[in-house]
Structure formats: C-alpha cells, structure tokens
XYZ file of C-alpha atoms in Angstrom:
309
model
C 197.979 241.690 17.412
C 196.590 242.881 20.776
C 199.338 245.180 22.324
C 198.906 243.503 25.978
C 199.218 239.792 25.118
C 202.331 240.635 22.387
C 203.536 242.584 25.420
C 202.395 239.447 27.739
C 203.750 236.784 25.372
C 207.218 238.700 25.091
C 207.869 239.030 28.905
C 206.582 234.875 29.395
C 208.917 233.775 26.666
C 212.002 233.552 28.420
C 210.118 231.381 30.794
C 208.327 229.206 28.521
C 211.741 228.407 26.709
C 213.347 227.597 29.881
C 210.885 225.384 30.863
C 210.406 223.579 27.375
C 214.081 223.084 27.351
C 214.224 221.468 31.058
C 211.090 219.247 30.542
C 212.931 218.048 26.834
C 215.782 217.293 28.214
C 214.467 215.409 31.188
C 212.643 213.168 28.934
C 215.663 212.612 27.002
C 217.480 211.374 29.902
C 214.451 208.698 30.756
C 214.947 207.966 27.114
C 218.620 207.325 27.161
C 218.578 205.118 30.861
C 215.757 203.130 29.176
C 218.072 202.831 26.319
C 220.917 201.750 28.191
C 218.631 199.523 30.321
C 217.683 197.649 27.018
C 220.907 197.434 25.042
C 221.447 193.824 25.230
C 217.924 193.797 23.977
C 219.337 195.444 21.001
C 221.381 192.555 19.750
C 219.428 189.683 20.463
C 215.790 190.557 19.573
C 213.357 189.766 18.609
C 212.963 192.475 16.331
C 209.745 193.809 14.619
C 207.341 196.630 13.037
C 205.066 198.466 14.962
C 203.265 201.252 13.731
C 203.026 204.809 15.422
C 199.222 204.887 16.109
C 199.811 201.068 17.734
C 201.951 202.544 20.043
C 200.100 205.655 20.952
C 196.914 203.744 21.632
C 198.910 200.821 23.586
C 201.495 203.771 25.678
C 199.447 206.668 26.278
C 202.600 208.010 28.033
C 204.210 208.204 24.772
C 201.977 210.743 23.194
C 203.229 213.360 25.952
C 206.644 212.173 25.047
C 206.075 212.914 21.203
C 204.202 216.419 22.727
C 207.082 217.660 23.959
C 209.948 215.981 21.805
C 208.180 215.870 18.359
C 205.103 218.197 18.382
C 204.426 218.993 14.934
C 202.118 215.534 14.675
C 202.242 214.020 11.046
C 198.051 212.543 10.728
C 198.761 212.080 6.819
C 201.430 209.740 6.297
C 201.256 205.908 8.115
C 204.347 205.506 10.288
C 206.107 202.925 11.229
C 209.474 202.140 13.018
C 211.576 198.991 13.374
C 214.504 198.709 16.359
C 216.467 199.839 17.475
C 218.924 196.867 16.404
C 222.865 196.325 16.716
C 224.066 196.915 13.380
C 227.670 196.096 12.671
C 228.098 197.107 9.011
C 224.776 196.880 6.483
C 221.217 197.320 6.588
C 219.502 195.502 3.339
C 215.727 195.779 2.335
C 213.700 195.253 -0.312
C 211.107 198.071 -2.167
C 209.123 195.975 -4.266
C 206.364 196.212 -1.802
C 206.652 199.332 -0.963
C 206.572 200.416 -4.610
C 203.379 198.841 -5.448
C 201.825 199.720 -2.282
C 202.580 203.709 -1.223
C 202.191 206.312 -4.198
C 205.030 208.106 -1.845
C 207.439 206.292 0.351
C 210.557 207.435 2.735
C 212.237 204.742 4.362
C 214.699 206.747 6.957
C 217.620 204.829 9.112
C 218.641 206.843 12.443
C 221.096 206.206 14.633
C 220.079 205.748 18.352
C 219.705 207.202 20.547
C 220.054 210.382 19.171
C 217.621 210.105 16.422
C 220.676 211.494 13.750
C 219.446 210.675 10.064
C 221.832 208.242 8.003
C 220.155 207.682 4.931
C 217.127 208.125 3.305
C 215.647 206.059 0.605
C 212.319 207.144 -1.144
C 210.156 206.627 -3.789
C 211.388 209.380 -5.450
C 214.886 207.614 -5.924
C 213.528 204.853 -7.974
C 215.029 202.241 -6.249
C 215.032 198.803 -8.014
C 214.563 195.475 -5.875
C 216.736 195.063 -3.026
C 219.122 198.078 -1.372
C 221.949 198.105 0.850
C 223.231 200.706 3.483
C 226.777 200.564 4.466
C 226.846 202.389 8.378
C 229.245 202.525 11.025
C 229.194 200.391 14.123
C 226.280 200.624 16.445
C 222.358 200.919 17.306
C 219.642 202.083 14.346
C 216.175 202.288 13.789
C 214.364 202.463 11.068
C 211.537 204.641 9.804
C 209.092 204.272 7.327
C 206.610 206.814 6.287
C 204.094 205.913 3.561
C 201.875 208.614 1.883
C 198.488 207.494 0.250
C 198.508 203.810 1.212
C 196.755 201.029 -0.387
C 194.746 198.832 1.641
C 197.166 196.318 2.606
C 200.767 197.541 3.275
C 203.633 196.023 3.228
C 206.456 196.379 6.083
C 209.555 195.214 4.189
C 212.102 192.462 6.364
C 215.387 194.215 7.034
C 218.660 191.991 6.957
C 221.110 193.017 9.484
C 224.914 192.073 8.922
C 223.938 190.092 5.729
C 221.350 187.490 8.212
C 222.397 188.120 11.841
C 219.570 190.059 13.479
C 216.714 190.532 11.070
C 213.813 193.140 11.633
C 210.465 190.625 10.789
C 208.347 191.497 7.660
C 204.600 192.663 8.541
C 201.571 193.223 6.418
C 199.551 196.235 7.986
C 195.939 196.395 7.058
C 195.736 200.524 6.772
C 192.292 200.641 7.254
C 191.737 198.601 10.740
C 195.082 200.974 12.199
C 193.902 202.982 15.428
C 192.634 206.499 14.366
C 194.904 209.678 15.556
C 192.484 211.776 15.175
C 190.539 209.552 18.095
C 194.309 209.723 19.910
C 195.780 213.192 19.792
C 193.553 215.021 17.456
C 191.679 218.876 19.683
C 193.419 217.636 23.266
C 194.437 220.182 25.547
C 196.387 220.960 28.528
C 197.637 224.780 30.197
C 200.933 222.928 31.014
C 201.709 222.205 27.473
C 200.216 225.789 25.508
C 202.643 227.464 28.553
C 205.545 224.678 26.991
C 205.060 225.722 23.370
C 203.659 229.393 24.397
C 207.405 230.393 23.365
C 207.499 229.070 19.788
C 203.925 231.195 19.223
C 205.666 234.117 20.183
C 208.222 233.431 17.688
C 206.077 232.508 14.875
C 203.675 235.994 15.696
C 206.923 238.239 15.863
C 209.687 236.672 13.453
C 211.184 239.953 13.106
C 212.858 239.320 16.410
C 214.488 236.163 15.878
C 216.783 234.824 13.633
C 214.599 232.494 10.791
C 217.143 229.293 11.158
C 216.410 229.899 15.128
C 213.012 229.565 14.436
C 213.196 226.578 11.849
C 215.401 224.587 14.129
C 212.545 225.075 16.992
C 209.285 224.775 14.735
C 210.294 222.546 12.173
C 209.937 218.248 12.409
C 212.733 216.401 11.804
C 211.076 215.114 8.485
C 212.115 213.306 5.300
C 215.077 215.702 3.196
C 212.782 215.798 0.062
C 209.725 217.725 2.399
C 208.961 221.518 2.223
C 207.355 223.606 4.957
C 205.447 226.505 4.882
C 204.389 227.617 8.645
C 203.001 230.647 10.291
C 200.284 231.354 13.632
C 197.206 231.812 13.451
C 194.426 234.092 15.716
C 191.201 233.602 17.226
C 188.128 233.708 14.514
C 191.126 233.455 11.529
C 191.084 230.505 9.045
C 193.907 229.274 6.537
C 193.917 229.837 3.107
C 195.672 227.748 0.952
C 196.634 227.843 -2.838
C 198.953 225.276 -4.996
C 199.249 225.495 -8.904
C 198.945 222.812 -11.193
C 202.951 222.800 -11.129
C 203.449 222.100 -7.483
C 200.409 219.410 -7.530
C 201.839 217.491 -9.957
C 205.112 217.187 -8.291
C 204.093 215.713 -4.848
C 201.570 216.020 -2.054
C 200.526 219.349 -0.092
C 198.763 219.208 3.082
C 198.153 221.221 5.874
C 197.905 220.635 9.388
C 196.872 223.369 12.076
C 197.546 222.998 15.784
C 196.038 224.708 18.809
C 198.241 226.231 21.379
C 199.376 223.291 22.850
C 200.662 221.990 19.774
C 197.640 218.728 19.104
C 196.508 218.969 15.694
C 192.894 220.325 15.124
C 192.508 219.971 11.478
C 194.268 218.844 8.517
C 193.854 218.410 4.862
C 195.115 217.406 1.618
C 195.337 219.789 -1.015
C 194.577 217.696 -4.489
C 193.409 220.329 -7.006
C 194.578 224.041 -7.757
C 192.139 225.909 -6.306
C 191.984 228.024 -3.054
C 191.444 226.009 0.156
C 189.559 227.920 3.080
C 189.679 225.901 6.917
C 186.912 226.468 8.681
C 187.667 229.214 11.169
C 189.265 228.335 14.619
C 187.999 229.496 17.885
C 191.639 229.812 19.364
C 194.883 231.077 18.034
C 197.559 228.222 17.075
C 200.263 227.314 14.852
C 200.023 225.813 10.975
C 202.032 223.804 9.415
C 202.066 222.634 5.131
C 204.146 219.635 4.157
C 204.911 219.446 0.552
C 206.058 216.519 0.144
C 207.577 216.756 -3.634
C 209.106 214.054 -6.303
C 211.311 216.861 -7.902
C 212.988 220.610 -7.028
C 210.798 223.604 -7.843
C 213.027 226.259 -7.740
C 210.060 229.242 -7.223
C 208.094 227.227 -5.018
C 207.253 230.250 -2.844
C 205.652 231.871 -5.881
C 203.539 228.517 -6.447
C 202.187 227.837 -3.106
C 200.574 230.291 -0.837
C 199.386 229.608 2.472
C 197.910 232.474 4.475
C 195.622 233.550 7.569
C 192.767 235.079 6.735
C-alpha cells in the first residue's frame, strides 16, 4: 500500500466516520417520523409483497437510503418484504411454495422500526406445511430471500392474529423482475466513496481495529445460517476464489465486489471447485463472499479461500 494515501486514508478516517454516522442517523430519523406518520396504516392495511428491485426502480430515493443504511447490496438472492403490520401475538405461513420453488429459502420476521431479527425460518430447517411464530406485541415485517428461483415464485399469505390483518399472497414471475444490475450495479458518487472511505481504511489496515469493530461496520445484517469472507481490494488487482467439493455441496458461494462507494461492480456464483479469477478492476474497492450453507463446517476457513491477486 502506497505510504501517502495509507497515511491520507488514516488522517480522513475520523472524518469519514463522523460523517457516515451523522448522514445514518439522519436517515433513520426520516425513517422513524415516516413510521410514526403511517402507524395507523399499520393496522388497517392493506397489506402486500413487493419485491426489492420493484421498489428501487419505482423510489429511486430509496437506493441512497439502502447506500448508506445497507451497503453491502445482495444481486443473488430475490428479495422481498411484506409490512410492516400490527401483530398482536402470531405470524402463520405456509412453505409449500416456497419449498418447491427456491433451492434455498430464508423467510426473516423483524421488528419495526428497528429492523431487530425475531425469527428465522429456512429451507434448511425442513419445515413441513404451515408454521407459526409466537412474538410480542407490536409492528413486523417480513423478509423473504430466495436463492436460485424457479420461474414463477411464490410469495406465501401471512395470517396475522389467526385472520385479522393478513399480508396478500403474490406470484412473482422472476424473470420479468427489474434488473439491479440496470439499478445500482458500477454507479458512483465522491460523496458516498468519502461516506464509506472509513470502512476501506479498516478493511486495508485491520491490524488497527478490533475484528468485531470491523464486522459490526462491514458486515449485512443477513440470514444466521450465512458466512462471510471480506477483504479490499487495489487498483489493477482481481479476486481469486477457491471452494472444495465439501463447502459446494453444503450451500451456495458467491462473491460480490464493490467500488469505493460501496455499488456492486461484479458478482458471481461459485458452482464447481476450481479457482475463480474476476477480471481485474480499474479502482480499489471492497469484496464481499456469502456462503450461504445447509449445514456447519467446522474448518471452513481451510475450505474456502478468497484472495486479491
């Protein structure tokens, strides 16, 4: 690393941080007085599915919402959310669907409007027809994230309080959903590399900051059974990536790279054990490999390698 812009980076970061933190937390606010604005929206409906590319094409102003508050963009999985809803005591769904139409599903319940994770129900649990979720009193959403798609998926209707507010069932044709790539996928802006400049400096200098410190800033809030593997990148560098057999036949691996402001440039899915070379990237960045696994592999960091070269 170039003495002058480690130097550069290190004497930036403390304002980079600052101002990250004060343009997150002003977009929570405008989250939470549109959320107070709307809670007698929240028990009376209607309530439905909408997909996350259906509302980044239809609200441009939420992808710089999801830029600041959620940067590490997901392109591989289909998303979709339902709510927020007033739920008094149970949440019940069905995963029929789902299991015939996702090789890997995570349906995730937060509470609003702090986006806290309840429960998580996944393909991986095996769940048989319908399930219910006991919560405390108050306003949810729901998540759904759906790896490898068929054609036609299936949004699943969710019961509230055994019938009294009910989130609609949807079929989503997969195919005919608006592209990311055409949404988020090589933007730019100075004002958001300066936002995220901070996290670059702690992913090129770990050394100097605690690893949970740098997990809680880099990671996404994603589903409990997902691994990450991260790291930065430099000008002219690609990523190589390596998964054996083992690790392939336990779940999905891709990897997503990011340019400095944090908008995905490239991502992939790794499907057979074999090295995996990106092309090289003109700019330095971040990168980012979800393993997304059916079952624990205890030495998964001898299994999976991911590494600038």
């Amino acid at each position: 690393m170039d003495r002058v812009t480690s130097g550069f980076e290190l004497l930036v970061f403390p304002f980079s941080f600052a101002l990250n933190r004060v343009v997150r937390s002003g977009f929570r606010l405008l989250y939470r007085l549109r959320f107070l604005l709307q809670r007698k929206q929240f028990e009376i409906g209607p309530f439905s599915w909408q997909t996350l590319n259906e509302v980044l094409s239809e609200k441009p102003f939420f992808v710089r919402y999801l830029a600041v508050a959620a940067p590490r963009w997901n392109p591989h999985a289909l998303i979709a959310s339902g709510g927020p809803v007033r739920v008094d005591e149970k949440l019940e769904f069905s995963t029929s669907g789902l299991c015939q139409a996702a090789a890997h599903w995570y349906f995730v319940i937060y509470r609003a409007p702090k986006s806290e994770t309840v429960r998580c129900v996944s393909s991986e649990d095996d769940p048989q027809g319908k399930v219910c979720v006991t919560v405390e009193p108050g306003i949810y959403t729901v998540t759904l994230r759906a790896y490898l798609p068929q054609a036609q998926l299936g949004l699943p209707e969710v019961v509230v309080d055994g019938g009294e507010r009910r989130i609609a069932a949807r079929k989503v044709a997969t195919l005919e959903q608006p592209e990311l790539e055409g949404i988020v996928f090589h933007r730019r802006s100075a004002f958001f590399g300066f936002l995220h400049l901070y996290m670059r400096t702690m992913l090129r200098k770990p050394e100097l900051f605690p690893d949970r410190w740098v997990e809680r800033e880099y990671l996404p809030v994603g589903n409990p059974e997902t691994r990450f593997v991260y790291g930065a990148f430099e000008a002219g560098q690609s990523i190589r990536i390596s998964a054996d057999e083992r690790v392939l036949g336990a779940g999905l691996v891709y990897l997503t790279c990011y340019n400095r402001s944090s908008f995905p440039v490239y991502g992939v899915r790794v499907e057979a054990p074999s090295d995996v070379t990106t092309p090289s990237f003109p700019d330095g960045g971040f990168y980012l490999c979800r393993i997304v696994l059916s079952e624990r592999i205890p030495d998964l960091d001898d299994r999976l390698m991911v590494t600038p070269v």
